[in-house]
Amino acid sequence: MLKYLRLINRPRRSQCENGDDLAEMSTCLLTPMAAARRLLLPVVALVLIAGARSGRPASPQERAALVYPPARTVNQVDDFHGTKVADPYRWLEEENSPETRAWIEAENKITFGYLSEIPERARIKERLTQLWNYERYGVPFKEGGRYFFTKNDGLQNQAVLYTLRSLSQEPKVLLDPNRLSADGTIALSGYSITDDGKLMAYGLSTAGSDWQEWKVREIETGRDLPDQIKWVKSSSAAWTKDGKGFFYSRYDEPDAAHPFQSVNYFHKLYYHRLGTSQAEDRLIYHRPDQKERGFSGQVTDDGRYLIITVWQGTDTRNRVYYQDLQSASGPVVELLNDFEANYTFVDNVGPLFYFRTDLQAPRGRVIGIDTTKPARDQWQEIIPQSADRLRSANLVNNQFIAVYLKDAHSEIKIFSPKGALVRRLQLPGLGSAGGFGGKRTDTETFYAFTSFTVPTAIYRYDLRKGVISVFRQPKVRFHPADYETKQVFYSSKDGTRVPMFITHRKGLKLNGNNPAYLYGYGGFDISLTPGFSVNTLVWMEMGGVFAQPNLRGGGEYGQEWHLAGTKLKKQNVFDDFIAAAEWLIANKYTSPNKLAIGGGSNGGLLVGACLAQRPELFRAALPAVGVMDMLRFHKFTIGWAWTSDYGSPDNAEEFKALFAYSPYHNLKPGTAYPATLVTTADHDDRVVPAHSFKFAAALQAAQLGNAPTLIRIETKAGHGAGKPTTKLIEESADRWAFLVRELGMKPTLAH
């Protein structure tokens, strides 16, 4: 559910930029390794759909049939472990071929023509723009005597980075990405500040691509230095204590003819010294014998150690090495090299390293390892595993600030250095909290809190006095008291108890006639927690129900919950989502004729699979940038990394599971599928658009009746990160207009 990814230098420094929703609250809680790993995941912004009060939808027979662009089929058949599998639309993988470009243009013409004829679309866009126009702040952090935070005035395409010496001063613009391109398609993808607060390394992403270019800026003058780093992906920048250079990771330059499709292997960790060319950068660590391994470097606050986190794809397990920076030629020490669990570096006190880990603790704990005596029998347990998921731990004011998930909402506990519970931090309600950055010696920290009906507010916490104050609180023109959120628990197909948040206007009549939008993800240890969204607000404003279940495959209950929705158990995720729909119908929140489903990326796969398995259960479907071809996902860009969750079609047993639910391969000709609007983007170099192209072509060919099957292909945009506000509003208005028509809504929008 991530919209903008911000990679940070150290886990104690948090910078959460709040978009329309809480898309990056989870990123605020990540270490550099985890944030880099998150860049590999098929994740996308939370897609929340607006609607209106219901009317009777037109039946497929009552509509005029759409004439779709011709999509030829080819006799492409592949052999998977003795099973012959047809791939009739393989040619659409050549996204730059004249034939594919002509097909894209023709599909967009039909789609935008169809959407433009929906009379409610203009008013929906107007209302969305009105509500979106409010100030949104990121969580501040402090470095070198300066504070840094991001802010979007409301309708700016990109958030602006500010700095100030004291909280009472007027902030100064440090970097405004909106000035870098006329259409707002250049985004600030990451930044890191030197220990003295004089320099900033920052990354830029163009047109939504995961590829980044890094530069260096003088903070006082705003002048850029000549340094330029290219072909960076899945990396932050980690400055040395002296500010003379930084560590970063990159891949080799991709094939010039296919920069957005070429497979990414052989990650390398470098050190760049200021004033030198990238060609002179010193290679710190790589593994030419292990093409799938990735490396994230971070420098400890005392400047003594380089922590090297070694990851493999999206697997939550990792390795941790370190190098003593007192010697430029010091060896890389393989501290944790068994690839048996997740180890997230928290902080160090000299040679004592603290880690958050799920080793023998699937819900997480904090341990201490003395690097002078690293044997396992010498490890210290600082904070034991609890009944709730430990999502993050930071060491600030010489205390551990631990963020837990309790049934998918946040709880905050503060512990002493020895692990004794000091206090619980009272949050404003049932919601999500993130941030809590800082150094061990800092006495203040900042955090964000939000819920489905509370816009993200930023708080300052004085840890010495125990005083919490509001740093920034946005004002949105609505009345939170008019809405309510409840959490229910339902049984999935196999009896598993699954939680679900349901939000709507107070006084909702449970008569089965309410339009409902069911949103899900269910994968890669990602947790869907409560978060404010203008999109959700508009939906509820018009009487719609918003439901968000916490499916297996996610991280809400720790590693066991995650693994229960992976590989051979992936069907559990779809069963959980289908059971959520059936619960909403059985409890008269909605009916199949009023129910829409949506999700992005891995959530797009979720929608595609459930659409194929239970087409009669839903009226409309909105799969965004979905992973739709489960037999070829690993052949493009970073797709190979997802085999930790999906399994690999090269494995005979895992192939059977993948083939059984792959959306592209399980569409049956002559079936009445829900009205579907597929969305993708031409610069998506994470889930390449060929997934959506092939799925849309196959769905159009299979569809029985006149329910529309459309594909909307955005230009100069990628997987979702850094998408300009103007494009977000346009895309949301199109989705919402589609649902208004397909669910037979009669919108009454506020002014």
Coordinates of C-alpha atoms in Angstrom, one line a residue, residues 76 92 103 144 302-303 317 329 368 599 613 647 700 745:
Q76 CA 2.9 -19.9 -28.2
L92 CA 2.2 -7.9 -25.8
W103 CA -3.0 -1.7 -29.2
G144 CA 23.5 18.4 12.8
D302 CA 29.1 6.8 16.5
G303 CA 30.6 6.5 13.0
R317 CA 15.3 -13.6 6.3
S329 CA 41.0 -1.8 4.6
G368 CA 21.8 -7.8 22.0
G599 CA -6.2 -3.9 -4.9
Q613 CA -12.5 -17.9 -9.1
G647 CA 7.3 -19.8 -5.3
Q700 CA -12.0 -9.1 -23.2
M745 CA -25.0 4.9 -8.1

